[in-house]
């Protein structure tokens, strides 16, 4: 019996490089047959505005045995696209890849080797990122330092959205991790099971440009912190203690240095500003968490599927 590897690929405005991705990746995937693994592509078109959808549809018609196609009704983001792939992949193992060849497909062989030797989670760790600028490197370093300080889980700093899991892990992620505000890569690293990491060098994009703006990355960082940590919520308590302590010190100082004279205007203003700053920051943080709660409460679908090709049962649920 051949085993099946599902290659989940999310694509948003990738018309320039998607054919090349398919061609190159398929070449590597074909060789997996020698090791008793067949392959299927699950392409998720994340509401592309260019011809990506048409190209993928065409591929699914030309190669129906190996290409499955899901198309969203609009852009739902990379996370949602990966979740859709997770929901519909039928392989014994599945690997998540970007459509721009930044995740080198020559690693597929190492991944199935890891599966065959009993690993259930394969986390691909970037050793070098040609395309990332110095600012992205610093902010990303800072982000991982922070999240690992404030949360009780560990996030691999150089892990990417390039990872592979077996069907048993898929089941758990499908059933038990349905939060709306989420970070799939983080869950994958923290479900447990036998896990290994494989290093890879990130290649430059084959065509087009990155879709992650600073704003998107910031939202992403905020969401991740709130997904995995409640420490910011407790900041209010620390801030309260700190302000109280400061007040005491100032009180003692005033009592000792002045004999009740109404001076110290600056002290009052500074203290007032400081207190209000703390108060507003804490309220802001609570607001952010309430926003997350609200998002979960609304229970909107993570994605909406408009079209599917080459699946057994075709429905658009999420
Ligand atoms: N992507 C997506 N939806 C989006 C943005 C990106 O499906 O809203 C896909 C994109 O097509 C690519 C992958 O996610 O396959 C990674 O995106 P990108 O290469 O722009 O990010 P970077 O590699 O620069 O972090
Ligand atoms: Mg990329």
Short mmCIF file of N, CA and C in Angstrom, two decimals, residues 28-149:
data_model
loop_
_atom_site.label_atom_id
_atom_site.label_comp_id
_atom_site.label_asym_id
_atom_site.label_seq_id
_atom_site.Cartn_x
_atom_site.Cartn_y
_atom_site.Cartn_z
N UNK A 28 10.06 16.86 -7.67
CA UNK A 28 10.56 16.28 -6.42
C UNK A 28 9.57 15.27 -5.84
N UNK A 29 8.28 15.62 -5.97
CA UNK A 29 7.24 14.76 -5.38
C UNK A 29 7.20 13.40 -6.06
N UNK A 30 7.46 13.40 -7.38
CA UNK A 30 7.43 12.14 -8.13
C UNK A 30 8.40 11.12 -7.57
N UNK A 31 9.56 11.63 -7.13
CA UNK A 31 10.59 10.70 -6.65
C UNK A 31 10.21 10.06 -5.33
N UNK A 32 9.22 10.64 -4.65
CA UNK A 32 8.81 10.06 -3.37
C UNK A 32 8.21 8.68 -3.58
N UNK A 33 7.74 8.42 -4.81
CA UNK A 33 7.15 7.10 -5.12
C UNK A 33 8.14 5.98 -4.86
N UNK A 34 9.44 6.28 -5.10
CA UNK A 34 10.45 5.25 -4.84
C UNK A 34 10.45 4.84 -3.38
N UNK A 35 9.98 5.74 -2.54
CA UNK A 35 9.94 5.43 -1.11
C UNK A 35 8.53 5.11 -0.66
N UNK A 36 7.69 4.77 -1.63
CA UNK A 36 6.35 4.31 -1.33
C UNK A 36 5.39 5.41 -0.85
N UNK A 37 5.65 6.63 -1.28
CA UNK A 37 4.74 7.72 -0.95
C UNK A 37 4.22 8.33 -2.25
N UNK A 38 2.90 8.34 -2.38
CA UNK A 38 2.30 9.08 -3.49
C UNK A 38 2.04 10.51 -3.01
N UNK A 39 1.66 11.40 -3.92
CA UNK A 39 1.46 12.79 -3.49
C UNK A 39 0.17 13.36 -4.06
N UNK A 40 -0.34 14.37 -3.40
CA UNK A 40 -1.43 15.16 -3.96
C UNK A 40 -1.17 16.61 -3.59
N UNK A 41 -1.50 17.51 -4.49
CA UNK A 41 -1.42 18.93 -4.17
C UNK A 41 -2.81 19.38 -3.73
N UNK A 42 -2.86 20.19 -2.68
CA UNK A 42 -4.10 20.88 -2.37
C UNK A 42 -3.81 22.36 -2.48
N UNK A 43 -4.23 22.94 -3.58
CA UNK A 43 -3.99 24.37 -3.77
C UNK A 43 -5.17 25.14 -3.21
N UNK A 44 -4.88 26.12 -2.38
CA UNK A 44 -5.95 26.97 -1.87
C UNK A 44 -5.76 28.36 -2.45
N UNK A 45 -6.70 28.75 -3.27
CA UNK A 45 -6.65 30.10 -3.83
C UNK A 45 -7.33 31.05 -2.85
N UNK A 46 -6.52 31.89 -2.23
CA UNK A 46 -7.02 32.74 -1.15
C UNK A 46 -7.57 34.06 -1.71
N UNK A 47 -8.58 33.95 -2.55
CA UNK A 47 -9.22 35.15 -3.11
C UNK A 47 -8.29 36.03 -3.92
N UNK A 48 -7.45 35.40 -4.74
CA UNK A 48 -6.50 36.18 -5.55
C UNK A 48 -7.24 37.11 -6.50
N UNK A 49 -6.62 38.25 -6.75
CA UNK A 49 -7.24 39.20 -7.67
C UNK A 49 -6.67 39.05 -9.08
N UNK A 50 -5.60 38.29 -9.21
CA UNK A 50 -5.02 38.08 -10.54
C UNK A 50 -5.47 36.72 -11.08
N UNK A 51 -4.71 36.14 -11.98
CA UNK A 51 -5.16 34.92 -12.66
C UNK A 51 -4.81 33.63 -11.90
N UNK A 52 -4.34 33.74 -10.65
CA UNK A 52 -3.95 32.55 -9.90
C UNK A 52 -5.05 31.48 -9.89
N UNK A 53 -6.28 31.93 -9.63
CA UNK A 53 -7.41 30.99 -9.57
C UNK A 53 -7.59 30.23 -10.86
N UNK A 54 -7.54 30.93 -11.97
CA UNK A 54 -7.72 30.28 -13.28
C UNK A 54 -6.59 29.29 -13.56
N UNK A 55 -5.37 29.72 -13.23
CA UNK A 55 -4.22 28.83 -13.47
C UNK A 55 -4.37 27.54 -12.66
N UNK A 56 -4.78 27.70 -11.41
CA UNK A 56 -4.91 26.52 -10.55
C UNK A 56 -6.06 25.62 -11.01
N UNK A 57 -7.14 26.25 -11.44
CA UNK A 57 -8.27 25.47 -11.96
C UNK A 57 -7.83 24.64 -13.16
N UNK A 58 -7.05 25.27 -14.00
CA UNK A 58 -6.54 24.58 -15.19
C UNK A 58 -5.66 23.39 -14.80
N UNK A 59 -4.79 23.63 -13.81
CA UNK A 59 -3.93 22.54 -13.33
C UNK A 59 -4.77 21.39 -12.80
N UNK A 60 -5.85 21.72 -12.09
CA UNK A 60 -6.68 20.67 -11.50
C UNK A 60 -7.42 19.89 -12.59
N UNK A 61 -7.65 20.53 -13.73
CA UNK A 61 -8.30 19.81 -14.82
C UNK A 61 -7.31 18.95 -15.60
N UNK A 62 -6.08 19.48 -15.72
CA UNK A 62 -5.05 18.75 -16.46
C UNK A 62 -4.54 17.54 -15.70
N UNK A 63 -4.46 17.67 -14.39
CA UNK A 63 -3.84 16.63 -13.57
C UNK A 63 -4.75 16.28 -12.40
N UNK A 64 -5.98 15.80 -12.70
CA UNK A 64 -6.98 15.61 -11.64
C UNK A 64 -6.57 14.60 -10.57
N UNK A 65 -5.64 13.70 -10.94
CA UNK A 65 -5.22 12.70 -9.97
C UNK A 65 -4.40 13.30 -8.84
N UNK A 66 -3.65 14.34 -9.19
CA UNK A 66 -2.70 14.87 -8.22
C UNK A 66 -2.98 16.29 -7.76
N UNK A 67 -3.94 16.95 -8.38
CA UNK A 67 -4.17 18.34 -7.99
C UNK A 67 -5.60 18.53 -7.50
N UNK A 68 -5.73 18.94 -6.25
CA UNK A 68 -7.04 19.32 -5.73
C UNK A 68 -7.03 20.84 -5.59
N UNK A 69 -8.19 21.41 -5.71
CA UNK A 69 -8.26 22.86 -5.76
C UNK A 69 -9.39 23.38 -4.89
N UNK A 70 -9.06 24.35 -4.06
CA UNK A 70 -10.08 25.02 -3.24
C UNK A 70 -9.97 26.50 -3.53
N UNK A 71 -11.10 27.14 -3.71
CA UNK A 71 -11.05 28.57 -3.97
C UNK A 71 -11.94 29.31 -2.98
N UNK A 72 -11.39 30.31 -2.29
CA UNK A 72 -12.17 31.08 -1.32
C UNK A 72 -13.00 32.14 -2.03
N UNK A 73 -14.05 32.57 -1.33
CA UNK A 73 -14.91 33.60 -1.91
C UNK A 73 -14.24 34.98 -1.87
N UNK A 74 -13.26 35.14 -0.97
CA UNK A 74 -12.48 36.38 -0.90
C UNK A 74 -11.17 36.06 -0.22
N UNK A 75 -10.37 37.07 0.03
CA UNK A 75 -9.10 36.87 0.72
C UNK A 75 -9.33 36.70 2.22
N UNK A 76 -8.97 35.54 2.75
CA UNK A 76 -9.14 35.30 4.18
C UNK A 76 -7.80 35.24 4.91
N UNK A 77 -6.71 35.32 4.16
CA UNK A 77 -5.40 35.29 4.80
C UNK A 77 -4.75 33.92 4.77
N UNK A 78 -3.45 33.96 4.91
CA UNK A 78 -2.63 32.76 4.82
C UNK A 78 -3.03 31.71 5.86
N UNK A 79 -3.28 32.14 7.10
CA UNK A 79 -3.68 31.21 8.16
C UNK A 79 -4.93 30.43 7.75
N UNK A 80 -5.96 31.17 7.32
CA UNK A 80 -7.23 30.53 6.95
C UNK A 80 -7.01 29.55 5.81
N UNK A 81 -6.16 29.92 4.87
CA UNK A 81 -5.90 29.04 3.74
C UNK A 81 -5.23 27.76 4.20
N UNK A 82 -4.32 27.89 5.15
CA UNK A 82 -3.66 26.68 5.68
C UNK A 82 -4.67 25.81 6.43
N UNK A 83 -5.58 26.45 7.16
CA UNK A 83 -6.61 25.70 7.90
C UNK A 83 -7.49 24.92 6.92
N UNK A 84 -7.87 25.57 5.82
CA UNK A 84 -8.71 24.90 4.83
C UNK A 84 -7.98 23.67 4.31
N UNK A 85 -6.69 23.81 4.04
CA UNK A 85 -5.89 22.68 3.59
C UNK A 85 -5.87 21.59 4.64
N UNK A 86 -5.71 22.00 5.89
CA UNK A 86 -5.71 21.06 7.00
C UNK A 86 -7.03 20.30 7.08
N UNK A 87 -8.13 21.02 6.85
CA UNK A 87 -9.45 20.41 6.94
C UNK A 87 -9.70 19.39 5.84
N UNK A 88 -9.13 19.63 4.67
CA UNK A 88 -9.48 18.79 3.53
C UNK A 88 -8.40 17.82 3.09
N UNK A 89 -7.23 17.90 3.68
CA UNK A 89 -6.16 16.99 3.28
C UNK A 89 -6.51 15.57 3.69
N UNK A 90 -6.26 14.63 2.82
CA UNK A 90 -6.61 13.24 3.13
C UNK A 90 -5.40 12.34 3.23
N UNK A 91 -4.23 12.93 3.16
CA UNK A 91 -3.01 12.13 3.16
C UNK A 91 -2.69 11.53 4.51
N UNK A 92 -1.75 10.57 4.51
CA UNK A 92 -1.26 10.01 5.76
C UNK A 92 -0.35 11.02 6.45
N UNK A 93 0.23 11.87 5.60
CA UNK A 93 1.04 12.96 6.12
C UNK A 93 0.75 14.18 5.28
N UNK A 94 0.98 15.36 5.85
CA UNK A 94 0.75 16.54 5.03
C UNK A 94 1.82 17.59 5.31
N UNK A 95 2.17 18.30 4.26
CA UNK A 95 3.18 19.33 4.41
C UNK A 95 2.59 20.65 3.92
N UNK A 96 2.88 21.72 4.66
CA UNK A 96 2.36 23.05 4.31
C UNK A 96 3.49 23.86 3.69
N UNK A 97 3.23 24.40 2.51
CA UNK A 97 4.28 25.14 1.80
C UNK A 97 3.76 26.45 1.22
N UNK A 98 4.67 27.41 1.05
CA UNK A 98 4.32 28.64 0.35
C UNK A 98 4.38 28.39 -1.16
N UNK A 99 3.66 29.21 -1.90
CA UNK A 99 3.56 29.00 -3.33
C UNK A 99 4.69 29.69 -4.10
N UNK A 100 5.62 30.29 -3.39
CA UNK A 100 6.62 31.11 -4.08
C UNK A 100 8.00 30.44 -4.13
N UNK A 101 8.03 29.15 -3.82
CA UNK A 101 9.27 28.36 -3.84
C UNK A 101 10.29 28.82 -2.80
N UNK A 102 9.83 29.58 -1.80
CA UNK A 102 10.76 29.95 -0.73
C UNK A 102 11.00 28.77 0.20
N UNK A 103 10.08 27.82 0.16
CA UNK A 103 10.26 26.59 0.93
C UNK A 103 10.72 25.51 -0.04
N UNK A 104 12.01 25.24 -0.09
CA UNK A 104 12.56 24.38 -1.14
C UNK A 104 11.97 22.97 -1.14
N UNK A 105 11.37 22.56 -2.26
CA UNK A 105 10.71 21.25 -2.32
C UNK A 105 11.69 20.08 -2.23
N UNK A 106 12.99 20.32 -2.35
CA UNK A 106 13.91 19.19 -2.21
C UNK A 106 13.84 18.60 -0.80
N UNK A 107 13.23 19.36 0.14
CA UNK A 107 13.11 18.85 1.50
C UNK A 107 12.01 17.82 1.67
N UNK A 108 11.17 17.65 0.65
CA UNK A 108 10.05 16.71 0.78
C UNK A 108 10.55 15.32 1.14
N UNK A 109 11.68 14.95 0.55
CA UNK A 109 12.20 13.62 0.80
C UNK A 109 12.59 13.44 2.27
N UNK A 110 13.25 14.48 2.81
CA UNK A 110 13.64 14.41 4.23
C UNK A 110 12.40 14.31 5.11
N UNK A 111 11.33 15.00 4.68
CA UNK A 111 10.11 15.00 5.48
C UNK A 111 9.48 13.61 5.54
N UNK A 112 9.38 12.97 4.38
CA UNK A 112 8.78 11.63 4.44
C UNK A 112 9.71 10.64 5.14
N UNK A 113 11.02 10.88 5.05
CA UNK A 113 11.95 10.04 5.82
C UNK A 113 11.66 10.17 7.31
N UNK A 114 11.41 11.42 7.73
CA UNK A 114 11.10 11.65 9.15
C UNK A 114 9.79 10.95 9.53
N UNK A 115 8.80 11.04 8.65
CA UNK A 115 7.54 10.33 8.91
C UNK A 115 7.80 8.83 9.04
N UNK A 116 8.58 8.33 8.10
CA UNK A 116 8.83 6.88 8.10
C UNK A 116 9.60 6.43 9.32
N UNK A 117 10.39 7.34 9.91
CA UNK A 117 11.09 6.90 11.12
C UNK A 117 10.29 7.26 12.37
N UNK A 118 9.02 7.56 12.19
CA UNK A 118 8.13 7.63 13.36
C UNK A 118 7.83 9.02 13.89
N UNK A 119 8.40 10.06 13.27
CA UNK A 119 8.09 11.40 13.76
C UNK A 119 6.72 11.82 13.26
N UNK A 120 6.00 12.54 14.12
CA UNK A 120 4.65 12.96 13.73
C UNK A 120 4.56 14.44 13.42
N UNK A 121 5.53 15.20 13.92
CA UNK A 121 5.56 16.63 13.63
C UNK A 121 6.95 16.95 13.10
N UNK A 122 7.01 17.56 11.95
CA UNK A 122 8.29 17.97 11.39
C UNK A 122 8.26 19.48 11.23
N UNK A 123 9.12 20.14 11.99
CA UNK A 123 9.16 21.60 11.96
C UNK A 123 10.37 22.01 11.13
N UNK A 124 10.14 22.81 10.11
CA UNK A 124 11.24 23.22 9.25
C UNK A 124 11.82 24.53 9.77
N UNK A 125 13.09 24.54 10.05
CA UNK A 125 13.71 25.73 10.63
C UNK A 125 14.63 26.39 9.61
N UNK A 126 14.43 27.67 9.45
CA UNK A 126 15.18 28.45 8.48
C UNK A 126 16.58 28.73 8.99
N UNK A 127 17.59 28.45 8.21
CA UNK A 127 18.94 28.80 8.65
C UNK A 127 19.35 30.15 8.10
N UNK A 128 18.81 30.49 6.94
CA UNK A 128 19.24 31.74 6.32
C UNK A 128 18.03 32.28 5.57
N UNK A 129 17.80 33.57 5.69
CA UNK A 129 16.72 34.15 4.93
C UNK A 129 17.26 35.29 4.09
N UNK A 130 17.48 34.98 2.86
CA UNK A 130 18.07 35.94 1.92
C UNK A 130 17.26 37.23 1.82
N UNK A 131 15.94 37.04 1.84
CA UNK A 131 15.09 38.17 1.49
C UNK A 131 14.78 39.09 2.67
N UNK A 132 14.92 38.58 3.90
CA UNK A 132 14.53 39.40 5.04
C UNK A 132 15.54 40.51 5.29
N UNK A 133 15.05 41.73 5.45
CA UNK A 133 15.92 42.87 5.72
C UNK A 133 16.29 42.91 7.19
N UNK A 134 17.14 43.86 7.53
CA UNK A 134 17.64 43.96 8.91
C UNK A 134 16.51 44.29 9.88
N UNK A 135 15.56 45.13 9.45
CA UNK A 135 14.45 45.52 10.32
C UNK A 135 13.58 44.32 10.64
N UNK A 136 13.30 43.53 9.59
CA UNK A 136 12.46 42.34 9.79
C UNK A 136 13.17 41.36 10.74
N UNK A 137 14.49 41.26 10.59
CA UNK A 137 15.23 40.34 11.45
C UNK A 137 15.17 40.78 12.91
N UNK A 138 15.36 42.09 13.14
CA UNK A 138 15.36 42.59 14.52
C UNK A 138 13.97 42.46 15.13
N UNK A 139 12.93 42.90 14.40
CA UNK A 139 11.58 42.84 14.96
C UNK A 139 11.17 41.40 15.21
N UNK A 140 11.53 40.52 14.30
CA UNK A 140 11.13 39.14 14.47
C UNK A 140 11.87 38.52 15.66
N UNK A 141 13.15 38.88 15.82
CA UNK A 141 13.92 38.41 16.98
C UNK A 141 13.29 38.88 18.28
N UNK A 142 12.93 40.16 18.31
CA UNK A 142 12.31 40.75 19.50
C UNK A 142 10.98 40.09 19.82
N UNK A 143 10.21 39.84 18.79
CA UNK A 143 8.90 39.23 18.95
C UNK A 143 9.02 37.84 19.60
N UNK A 144 9.93 37.03 19.07
CA UNK A 144 10.07 35.68 19.61
C UNK A 144 10.62 35.68 21.03
N UNK A 145 11.52 36.63 21.30
CA UNK A 145 12.04 36.74 22.66
C UNK A 145 10.88 37.03 23.61
N UNK A 146 10.04 37.99 23.23
CA UNK A 146 8.92 38.40 24.07
C UNK A 146 7.91 37.27 24.28
N UNK A 147 7.50 36.68 23.17
CA UNK A 147 6.46 35.65 23.29
C UNK A 147 6.96 34.47 24.12
N UNK A 148 8.23 34.13 24.01
CA UNK A 148 8.76 33.03 24.80
C UNK A 148 8.93 33.39 26.27
N UNK A 149 9.07 34.68 26.54
CA UNK A 149 9.14 35.14 27.93
C UNK A 149 7.77 35.11 28.59
#
